[in-house]
Short mmCIF file of C-alpha atoms and ligand atoms in Angstrom, two decimals:
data_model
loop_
_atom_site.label_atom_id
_atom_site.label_comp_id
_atom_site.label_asym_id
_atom_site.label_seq_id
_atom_site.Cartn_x
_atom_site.Cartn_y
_atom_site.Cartn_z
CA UNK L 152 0.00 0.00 0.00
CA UNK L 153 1.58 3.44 -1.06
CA UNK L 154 -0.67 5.92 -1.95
CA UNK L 155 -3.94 6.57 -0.15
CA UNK L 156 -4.43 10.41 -0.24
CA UNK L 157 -7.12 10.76 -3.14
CA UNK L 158 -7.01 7.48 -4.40
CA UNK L 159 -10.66 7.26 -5.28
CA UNK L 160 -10.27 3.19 -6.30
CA UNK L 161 -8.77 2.56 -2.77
CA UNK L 162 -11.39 4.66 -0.87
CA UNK L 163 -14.12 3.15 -2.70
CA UNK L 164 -12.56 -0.49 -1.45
CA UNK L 165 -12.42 1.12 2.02
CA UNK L 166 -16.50 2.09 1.83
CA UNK L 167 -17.24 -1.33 0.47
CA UNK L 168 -15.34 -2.91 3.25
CA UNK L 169 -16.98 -0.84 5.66
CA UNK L 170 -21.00 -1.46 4.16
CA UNK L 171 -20.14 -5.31 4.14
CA UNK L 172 -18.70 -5.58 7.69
CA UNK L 173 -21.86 -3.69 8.53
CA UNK L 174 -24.38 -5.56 6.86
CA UNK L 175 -22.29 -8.97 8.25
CA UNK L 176 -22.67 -8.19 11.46
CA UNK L 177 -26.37 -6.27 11.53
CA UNK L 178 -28.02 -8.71 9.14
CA UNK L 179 -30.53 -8.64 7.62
CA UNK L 180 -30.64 -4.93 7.66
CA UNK L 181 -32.01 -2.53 5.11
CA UNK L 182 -29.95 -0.39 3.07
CA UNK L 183 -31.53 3.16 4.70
CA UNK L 184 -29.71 1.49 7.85
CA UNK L 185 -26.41 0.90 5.99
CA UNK L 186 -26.53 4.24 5.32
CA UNK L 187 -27.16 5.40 9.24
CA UNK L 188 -25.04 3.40 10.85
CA UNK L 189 -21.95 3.81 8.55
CA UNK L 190 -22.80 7.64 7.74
CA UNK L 191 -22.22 7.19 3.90
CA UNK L 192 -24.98 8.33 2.01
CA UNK L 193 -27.78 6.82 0.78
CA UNK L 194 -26.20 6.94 -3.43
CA UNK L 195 -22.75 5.54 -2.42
CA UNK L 196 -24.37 2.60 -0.24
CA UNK L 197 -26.95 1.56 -3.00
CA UNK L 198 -23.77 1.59 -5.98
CA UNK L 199 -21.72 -0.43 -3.35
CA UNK L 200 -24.74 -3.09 -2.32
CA UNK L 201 -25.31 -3.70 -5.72
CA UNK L 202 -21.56 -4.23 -6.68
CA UNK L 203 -21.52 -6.08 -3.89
CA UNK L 204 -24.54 -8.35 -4.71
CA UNK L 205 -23.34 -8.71 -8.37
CA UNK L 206 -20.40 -10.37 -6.81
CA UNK L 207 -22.18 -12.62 -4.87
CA UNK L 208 -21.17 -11.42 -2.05
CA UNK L 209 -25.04 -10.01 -0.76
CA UNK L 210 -27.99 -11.68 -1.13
CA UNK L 211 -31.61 -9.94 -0.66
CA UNK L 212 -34.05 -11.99 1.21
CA UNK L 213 -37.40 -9.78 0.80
CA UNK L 214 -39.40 -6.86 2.49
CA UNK L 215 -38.75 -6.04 6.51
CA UNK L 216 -40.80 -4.14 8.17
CA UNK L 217 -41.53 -0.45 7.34
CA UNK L 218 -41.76 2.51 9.08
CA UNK L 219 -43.76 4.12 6.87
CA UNK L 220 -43.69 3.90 2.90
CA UNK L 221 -42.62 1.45 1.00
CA UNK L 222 -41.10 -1.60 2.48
CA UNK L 223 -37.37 -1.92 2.33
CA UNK L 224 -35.46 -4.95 0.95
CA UNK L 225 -33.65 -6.67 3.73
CA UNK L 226 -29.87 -7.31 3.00
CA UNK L 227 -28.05 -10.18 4.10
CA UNK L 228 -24.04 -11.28 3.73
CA UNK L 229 -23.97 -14.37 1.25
CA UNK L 230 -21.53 -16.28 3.67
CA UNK L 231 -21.74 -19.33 1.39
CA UNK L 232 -19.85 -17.51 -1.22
CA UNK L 233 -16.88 -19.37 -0.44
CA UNK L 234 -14.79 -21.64 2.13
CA UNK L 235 -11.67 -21.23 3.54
CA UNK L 236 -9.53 -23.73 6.22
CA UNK L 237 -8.28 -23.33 9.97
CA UNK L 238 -5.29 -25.66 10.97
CA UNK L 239 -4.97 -25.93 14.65
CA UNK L 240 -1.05 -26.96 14.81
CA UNK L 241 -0.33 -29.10 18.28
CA UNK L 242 2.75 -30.62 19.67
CA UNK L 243 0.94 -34.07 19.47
CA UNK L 244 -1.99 -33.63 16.38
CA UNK L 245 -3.09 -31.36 13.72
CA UNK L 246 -6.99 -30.71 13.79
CA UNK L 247 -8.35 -28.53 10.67
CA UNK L 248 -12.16 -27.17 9.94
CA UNK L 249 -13.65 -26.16 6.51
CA UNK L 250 -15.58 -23.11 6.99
CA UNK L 251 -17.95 -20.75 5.37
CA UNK L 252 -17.36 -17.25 5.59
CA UNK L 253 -19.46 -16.90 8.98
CA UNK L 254 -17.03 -19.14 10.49
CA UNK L 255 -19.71 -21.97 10.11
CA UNK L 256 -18.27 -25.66 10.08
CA UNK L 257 -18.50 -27.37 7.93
CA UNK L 258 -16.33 -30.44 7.53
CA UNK L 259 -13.37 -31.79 10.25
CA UNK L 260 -10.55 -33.58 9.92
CA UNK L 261 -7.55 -34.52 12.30
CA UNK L 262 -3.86 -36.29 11.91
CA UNK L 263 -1.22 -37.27 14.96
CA UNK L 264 1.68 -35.96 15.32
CA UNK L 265 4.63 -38.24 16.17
CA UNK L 266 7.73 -36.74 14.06
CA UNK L 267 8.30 -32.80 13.96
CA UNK L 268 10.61 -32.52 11.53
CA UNK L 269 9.57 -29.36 8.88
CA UNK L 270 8.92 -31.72 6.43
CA UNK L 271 7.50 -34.46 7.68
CA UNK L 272 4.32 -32.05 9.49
CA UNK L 273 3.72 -30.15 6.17
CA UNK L 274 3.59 -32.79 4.45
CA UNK L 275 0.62 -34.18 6.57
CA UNK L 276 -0.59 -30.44 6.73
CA UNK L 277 -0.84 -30.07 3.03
CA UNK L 278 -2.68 -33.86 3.47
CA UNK L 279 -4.97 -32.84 5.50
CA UNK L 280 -5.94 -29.70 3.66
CA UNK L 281 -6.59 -31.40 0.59
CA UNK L 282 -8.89 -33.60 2.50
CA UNK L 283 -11.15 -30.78 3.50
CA UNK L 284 -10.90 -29.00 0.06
CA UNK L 285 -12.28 -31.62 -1.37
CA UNK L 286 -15.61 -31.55 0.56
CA UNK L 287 -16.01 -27.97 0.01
CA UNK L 288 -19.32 -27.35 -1.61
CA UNK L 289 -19.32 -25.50 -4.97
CA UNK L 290 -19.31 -21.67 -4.37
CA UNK L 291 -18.66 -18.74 -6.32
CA UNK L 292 -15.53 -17.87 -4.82
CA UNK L 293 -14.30 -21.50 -3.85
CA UNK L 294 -11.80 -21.88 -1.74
CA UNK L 295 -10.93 -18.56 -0.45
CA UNK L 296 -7.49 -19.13 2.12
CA UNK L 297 -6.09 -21.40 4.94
CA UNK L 298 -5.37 -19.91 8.05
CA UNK L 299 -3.14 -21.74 10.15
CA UNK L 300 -2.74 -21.39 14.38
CA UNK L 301 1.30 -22.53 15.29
CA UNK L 302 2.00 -22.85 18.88
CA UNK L 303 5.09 -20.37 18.64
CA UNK L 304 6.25 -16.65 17.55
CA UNK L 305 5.19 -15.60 14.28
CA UNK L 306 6.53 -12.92 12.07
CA UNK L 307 4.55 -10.54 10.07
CA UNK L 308 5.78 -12.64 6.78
CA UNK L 309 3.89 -15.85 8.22
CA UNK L 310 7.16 -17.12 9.22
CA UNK L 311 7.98 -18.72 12.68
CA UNK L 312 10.50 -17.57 14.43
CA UNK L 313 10.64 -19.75 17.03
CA UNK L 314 8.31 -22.81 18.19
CA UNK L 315 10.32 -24.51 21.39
CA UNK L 316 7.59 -27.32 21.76
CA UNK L 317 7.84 -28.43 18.28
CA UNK L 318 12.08 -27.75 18.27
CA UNK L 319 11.39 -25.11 15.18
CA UNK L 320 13.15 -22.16 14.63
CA UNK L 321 13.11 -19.88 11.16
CA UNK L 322 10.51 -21.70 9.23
CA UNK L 323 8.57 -20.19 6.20
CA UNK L 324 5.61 -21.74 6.90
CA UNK L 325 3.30 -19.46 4.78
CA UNK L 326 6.04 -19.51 1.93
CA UNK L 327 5.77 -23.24 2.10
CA UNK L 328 2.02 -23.87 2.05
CA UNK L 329 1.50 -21.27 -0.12
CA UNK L 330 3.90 -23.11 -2.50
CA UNK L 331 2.09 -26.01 -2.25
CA UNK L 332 -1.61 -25.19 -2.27
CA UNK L 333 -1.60 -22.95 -4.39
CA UNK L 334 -3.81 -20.29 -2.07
CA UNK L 335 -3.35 -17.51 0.37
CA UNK L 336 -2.07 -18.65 3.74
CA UNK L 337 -2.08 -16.71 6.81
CA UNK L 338 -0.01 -18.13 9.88
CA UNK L 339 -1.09 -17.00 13.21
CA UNK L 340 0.15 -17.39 16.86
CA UNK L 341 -2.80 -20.14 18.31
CA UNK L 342 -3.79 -18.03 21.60
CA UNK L 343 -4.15 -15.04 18.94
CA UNK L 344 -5.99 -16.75 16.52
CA UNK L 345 -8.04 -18.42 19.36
CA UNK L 346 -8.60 -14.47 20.46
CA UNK L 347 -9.96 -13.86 17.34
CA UNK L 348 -11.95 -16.90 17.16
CA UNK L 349 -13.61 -16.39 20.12
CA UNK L 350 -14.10 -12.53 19.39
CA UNK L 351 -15.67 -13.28 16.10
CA UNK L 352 -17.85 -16.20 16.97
CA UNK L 353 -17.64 -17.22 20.42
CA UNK L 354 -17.68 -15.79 23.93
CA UNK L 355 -16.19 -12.32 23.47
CA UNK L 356 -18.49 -11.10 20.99
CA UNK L 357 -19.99 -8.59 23.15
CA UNK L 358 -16.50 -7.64 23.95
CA UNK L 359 -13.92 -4.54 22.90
CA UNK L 360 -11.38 -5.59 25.43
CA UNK L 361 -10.53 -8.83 25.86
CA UNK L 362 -7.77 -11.13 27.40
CA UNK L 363 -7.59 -15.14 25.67
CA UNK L 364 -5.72 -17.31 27.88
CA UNK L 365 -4.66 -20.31 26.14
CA UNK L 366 -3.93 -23.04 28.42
CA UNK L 367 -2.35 -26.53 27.48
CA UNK L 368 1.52 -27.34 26.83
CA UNK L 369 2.28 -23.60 27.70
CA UNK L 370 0.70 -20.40 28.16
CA UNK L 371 -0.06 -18.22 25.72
CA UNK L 372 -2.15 -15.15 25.66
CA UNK L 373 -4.29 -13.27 23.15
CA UNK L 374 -4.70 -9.80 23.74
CA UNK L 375 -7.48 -7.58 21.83
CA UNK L 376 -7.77 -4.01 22.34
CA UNK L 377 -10.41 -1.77 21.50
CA UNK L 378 -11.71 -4.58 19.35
CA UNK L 379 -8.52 -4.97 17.57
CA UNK L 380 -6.11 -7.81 18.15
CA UNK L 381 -2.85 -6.41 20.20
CA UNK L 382 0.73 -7.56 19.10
CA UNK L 383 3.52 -5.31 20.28
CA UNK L 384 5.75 -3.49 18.24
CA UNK L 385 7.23 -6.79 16.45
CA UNK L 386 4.41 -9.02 16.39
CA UNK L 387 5.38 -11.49 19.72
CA UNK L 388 2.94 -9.83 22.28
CA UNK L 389 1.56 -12.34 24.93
CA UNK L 390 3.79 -14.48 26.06
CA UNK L 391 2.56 -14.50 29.32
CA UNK L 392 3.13 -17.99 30.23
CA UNK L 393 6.82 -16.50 30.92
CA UNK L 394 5.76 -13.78 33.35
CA UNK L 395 7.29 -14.71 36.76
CA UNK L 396 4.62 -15.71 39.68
CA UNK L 397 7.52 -17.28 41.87
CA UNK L 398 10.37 -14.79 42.47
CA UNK L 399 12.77 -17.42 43.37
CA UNK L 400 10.25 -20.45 41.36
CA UNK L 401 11.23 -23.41 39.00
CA UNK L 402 14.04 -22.97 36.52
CA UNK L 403 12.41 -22.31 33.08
CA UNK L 404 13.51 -23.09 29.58
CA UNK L 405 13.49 -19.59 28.20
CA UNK L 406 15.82 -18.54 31.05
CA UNK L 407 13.54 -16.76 33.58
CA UNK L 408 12.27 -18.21 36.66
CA UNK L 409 9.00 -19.22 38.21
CA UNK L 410 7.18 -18.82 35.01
CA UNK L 411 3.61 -18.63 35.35
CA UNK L 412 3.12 -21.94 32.66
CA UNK L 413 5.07 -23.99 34.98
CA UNK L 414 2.62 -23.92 37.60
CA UNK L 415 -0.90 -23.65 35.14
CA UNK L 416 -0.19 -25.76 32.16
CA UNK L 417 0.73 -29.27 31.14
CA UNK L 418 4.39 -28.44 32.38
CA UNK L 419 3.20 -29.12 36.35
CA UNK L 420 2.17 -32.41 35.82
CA UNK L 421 5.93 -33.36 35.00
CA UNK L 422 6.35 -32.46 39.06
CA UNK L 423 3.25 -34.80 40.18
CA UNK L 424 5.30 -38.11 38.36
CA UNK L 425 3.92 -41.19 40.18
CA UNK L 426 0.87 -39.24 41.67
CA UNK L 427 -1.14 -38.67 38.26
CA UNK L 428 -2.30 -41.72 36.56
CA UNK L 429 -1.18 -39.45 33.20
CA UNK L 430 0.51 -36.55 31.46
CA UNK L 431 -2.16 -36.36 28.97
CA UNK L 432 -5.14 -33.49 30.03
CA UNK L 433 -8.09 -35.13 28.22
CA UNK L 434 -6.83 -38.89 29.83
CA UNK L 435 -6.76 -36.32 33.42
CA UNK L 436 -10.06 -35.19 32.83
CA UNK L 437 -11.61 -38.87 32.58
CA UNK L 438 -9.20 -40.04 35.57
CA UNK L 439 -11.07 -36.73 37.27
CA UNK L 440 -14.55 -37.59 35.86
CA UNK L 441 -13.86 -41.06 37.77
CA UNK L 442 -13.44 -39.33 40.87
CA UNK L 443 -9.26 -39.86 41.27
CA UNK L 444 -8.59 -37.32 44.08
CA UNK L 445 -5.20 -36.48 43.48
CA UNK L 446 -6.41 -35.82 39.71
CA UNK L 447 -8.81 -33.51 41.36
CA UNK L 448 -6.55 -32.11 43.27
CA UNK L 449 -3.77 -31.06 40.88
CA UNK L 450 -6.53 -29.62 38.42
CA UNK L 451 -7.60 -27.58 41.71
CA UNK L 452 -4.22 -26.43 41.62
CA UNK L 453 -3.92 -25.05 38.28
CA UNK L 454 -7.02 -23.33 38.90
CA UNK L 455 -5.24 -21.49 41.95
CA UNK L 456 -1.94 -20.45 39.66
CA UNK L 457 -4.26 -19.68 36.56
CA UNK L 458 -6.09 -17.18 38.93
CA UNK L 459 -2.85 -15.90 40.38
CA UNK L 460 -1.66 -15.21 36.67
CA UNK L 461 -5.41 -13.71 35.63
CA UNK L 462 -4.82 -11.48 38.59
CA UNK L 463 -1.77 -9.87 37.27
CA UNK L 464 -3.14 -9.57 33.52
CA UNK L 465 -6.39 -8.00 34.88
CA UNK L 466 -4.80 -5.41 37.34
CA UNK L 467 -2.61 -4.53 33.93
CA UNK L 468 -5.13 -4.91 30.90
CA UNK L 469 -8.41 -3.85 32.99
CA UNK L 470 -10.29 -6.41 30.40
CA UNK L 471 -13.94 -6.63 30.16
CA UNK L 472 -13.71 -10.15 29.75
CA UNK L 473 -11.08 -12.83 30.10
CA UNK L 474 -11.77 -16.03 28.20
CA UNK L 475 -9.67 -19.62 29.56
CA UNK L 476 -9.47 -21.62 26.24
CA UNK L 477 -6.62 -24.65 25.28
CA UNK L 478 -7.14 -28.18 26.25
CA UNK L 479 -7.00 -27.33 30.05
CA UNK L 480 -10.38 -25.49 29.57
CA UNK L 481 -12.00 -29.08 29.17
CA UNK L 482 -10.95 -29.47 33.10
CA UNK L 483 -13.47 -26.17 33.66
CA UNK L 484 -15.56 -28.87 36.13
CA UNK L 485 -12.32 -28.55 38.20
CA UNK L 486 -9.99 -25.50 37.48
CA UNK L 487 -13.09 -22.87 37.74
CA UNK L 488 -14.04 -22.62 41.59
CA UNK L 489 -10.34 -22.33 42.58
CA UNK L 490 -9.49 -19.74 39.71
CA UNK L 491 -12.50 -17.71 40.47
CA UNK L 492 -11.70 -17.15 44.15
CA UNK L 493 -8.13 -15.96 43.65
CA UNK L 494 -9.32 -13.55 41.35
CA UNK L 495 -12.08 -12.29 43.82
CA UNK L 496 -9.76 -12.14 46.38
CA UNK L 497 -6.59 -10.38 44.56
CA UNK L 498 -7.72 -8.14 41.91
CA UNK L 499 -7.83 -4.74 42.33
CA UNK L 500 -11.58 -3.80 43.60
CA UNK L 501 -12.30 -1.48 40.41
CA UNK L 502 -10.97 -3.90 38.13
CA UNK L 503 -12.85 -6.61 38.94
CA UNK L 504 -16.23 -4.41 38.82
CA UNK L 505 -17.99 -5.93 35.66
CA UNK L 506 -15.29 -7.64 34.75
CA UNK L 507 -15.50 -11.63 33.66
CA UNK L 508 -14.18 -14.53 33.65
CA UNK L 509 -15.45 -17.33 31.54
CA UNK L 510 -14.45 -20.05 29.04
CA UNK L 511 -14.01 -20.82 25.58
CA UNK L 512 -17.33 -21.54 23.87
CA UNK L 513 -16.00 -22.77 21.28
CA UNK L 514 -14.07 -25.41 23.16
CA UNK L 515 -11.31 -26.44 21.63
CA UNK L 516 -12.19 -25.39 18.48
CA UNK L 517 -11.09 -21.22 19.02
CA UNK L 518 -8.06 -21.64 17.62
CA UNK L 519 -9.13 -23.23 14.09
CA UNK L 520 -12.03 -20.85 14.01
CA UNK L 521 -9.84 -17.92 14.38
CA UNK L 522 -7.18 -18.89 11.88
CA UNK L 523 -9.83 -19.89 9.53
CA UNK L 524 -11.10 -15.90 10.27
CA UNK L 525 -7.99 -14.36 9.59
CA UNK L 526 -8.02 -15.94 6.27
CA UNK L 527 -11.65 -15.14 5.95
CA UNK L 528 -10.47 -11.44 6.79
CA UNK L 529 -7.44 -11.38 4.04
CA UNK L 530 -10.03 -12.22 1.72
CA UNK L 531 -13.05 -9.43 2.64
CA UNK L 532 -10.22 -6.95 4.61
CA UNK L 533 -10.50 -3.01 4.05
CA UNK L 534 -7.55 -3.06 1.85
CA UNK L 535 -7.52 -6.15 0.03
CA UNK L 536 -11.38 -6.59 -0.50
CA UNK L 537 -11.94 -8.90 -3.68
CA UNK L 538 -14.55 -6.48 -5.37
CA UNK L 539 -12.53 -5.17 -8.21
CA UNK L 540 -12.41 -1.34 -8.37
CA UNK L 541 -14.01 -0.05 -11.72
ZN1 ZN D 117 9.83 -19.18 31.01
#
């Protein structure tokens, strides 16, 4: 993007952008309310819906109620107009979703994970992918993007930087894929793609500010502010699992001490060896279900340090909500009492006023719904929007 000071092509994609976000999320909605809720007038916003609808990108769905007059054609976003792909990357399995573009699933598919070489996961990445192309129903647009969630660093370019559970440093992921498929890739952090996932289409809808704690073989965080996803001057905001809750705590593997994932994630059952009947959270939760106490007990736990954590986040973010997502969210049954207490007890009065905590409600599904989204985004964005300028 160079130019934008009367560029008339690039603020026409700009008003387009705006009138379809609009009509996304008020739908169905009338073009006269276009109009007042976006404050372009009622000329530009009837051009724009009709480009818009000759590129299948609208559909009208018949008279809504009038106040007065005639009665207004109700707009609605044509979501089936094409399908894009979220990849939720693990340390132990690859789970993927084909989406419309409302985020609505439509077909799943998952792989293990044993090796980690590059190679070896794209490979079954690109596998994978295909898979779920394939049962994409016929659209206009087809098959829009994949958006893939990495648990690691991620550089504007879609590369990662740095991925110490999967022993990765300096891959070109998106250069790779992109290679391969043949379509636009985005590559995301997976706590900020599950941010955006649940943001979009999950819990934090009603949100502007919003903490996403993602819980499992670290901590990561997702951090949106005023509506907009947060991520520092260089892209690797929210690496809270590294934030220090034991001055003098556990030696960690980035160098600090007493980092908050050693205590909250998958890392603290390394310390219960011989007292858990696993290392694996979803074989925890059934040992829990089953009523093992020291299972019980260790989830209680996590529940303490995640609150302990939450505390420091809040008293620094002031968030309207903070959402627990990652495979430790499936322990809610047992994390949530011992969580919620800290955090009544140790957050700053005002801060915790209208302020909540909940979980993911899109389970463990946030992460591919969000990287689906952000390819979703690339496709409809303000600057990129498909609808060719004339
Ligand atoms: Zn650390």
């Amino acid at each position: 993007m160079t130019r934008i000071t009367g560029d008339q092509a690039l603020v026409k994609k700009i008003n387009t952008s705006i009138i379809l976000d609009t009509i996304r999320r008020h739908a169905p909605i009338s073009r006269a309310k276009v109009s007042e809720l976006t404050g372009l007038n009622k000329a530009t916003v009837s051009n724009l819906v009709q480009e818009l609808s000759a590129h299948h990108l609208l559909q009208e769905i018949g008279p809504g109620k009038s106040s007065g007059g005639r009665k207004p054609q109700m707009l609605l976003f044509n979501g089936q107009a094409g399908y894009a792909i979220g990849v939720e990357l693990s340390v132990n399995q690859m789970t993927a979703i084909l989406t419309d573009l409302e985020g609505n699933i439509v077909a799943e598919a998952e792989d293990t994970l044993i090796d980690h070489d590059v190679e070896t996961v794209t490979k079954h990445m690109i596998t994978l992918v295909n898979r779920l192309v394939k049962q994409a129903p016929p659209s206009p647009y087809g098959m829009i993007g994949i958006g893939v969630g990495v648990p690691g660093m991620v550089d504007g370019d879609g590369t990662i930087l740095f991925a110490p559970n999967l022993g990765w440093d300096m891959v070109p992921m998106r250069r790779m894929l992109e290679e391969e498929l043949g379509l636009p890739v985005t590559i995301d952090n997976e706590a900020n793609a599950g941010a955006q996932g649940e943001l979009r289409f999950g819990a934090g809808q009603d949100a502007r500010h919003l903490l996403y704690i993602s819980a499992g073989s670290g901590i990561g965080s997702g951090i949106i502010i005023n509506g907009e996803l947060y991520k520092g001057a260089r892209g690797y905001a929210g690496e809270s699992g590294h934030m220090s809750i034991e001055a003098d705590g556990k030696a960690c593997s980035c160098g600090n001490r007493g980092c908050w994932e050693l205590y909250a994630s998958e890392k603290s059952y390394a310390d219960k060896r011989g007292l858990l009947p696993s290392n694996r959270t979803s074989e925890l939760v059934s040992h829990a279900e089953a009523g093992h106490a020291e299972t019980i007990r260790h989830f209680q736990e996590i529940g303490r340090y995640l609150g302990i954590g939450i505390t420091n986040l809040v008293n620094g973010f002031n968030p309207q909500s903070v959402i627990i997502g990652g495979p430790l969210s499936d322990a809610k049954a047992w994390i949530e009492d011992s969580l919620q207490q800290v955090v009544a007890e140790r957050t700053l009065p005002y801060h915790r006023e209208l302020m909540e905590i909940r979980f993911a409600e899109l389970g463990s599904r946030s992460t591919m719904i969000g990287a689906a989204y952000s390819a979703i985004s690339q496709f409809l964005g303000p600057v990129r929007v498909s609808v060719p300028a004339t």
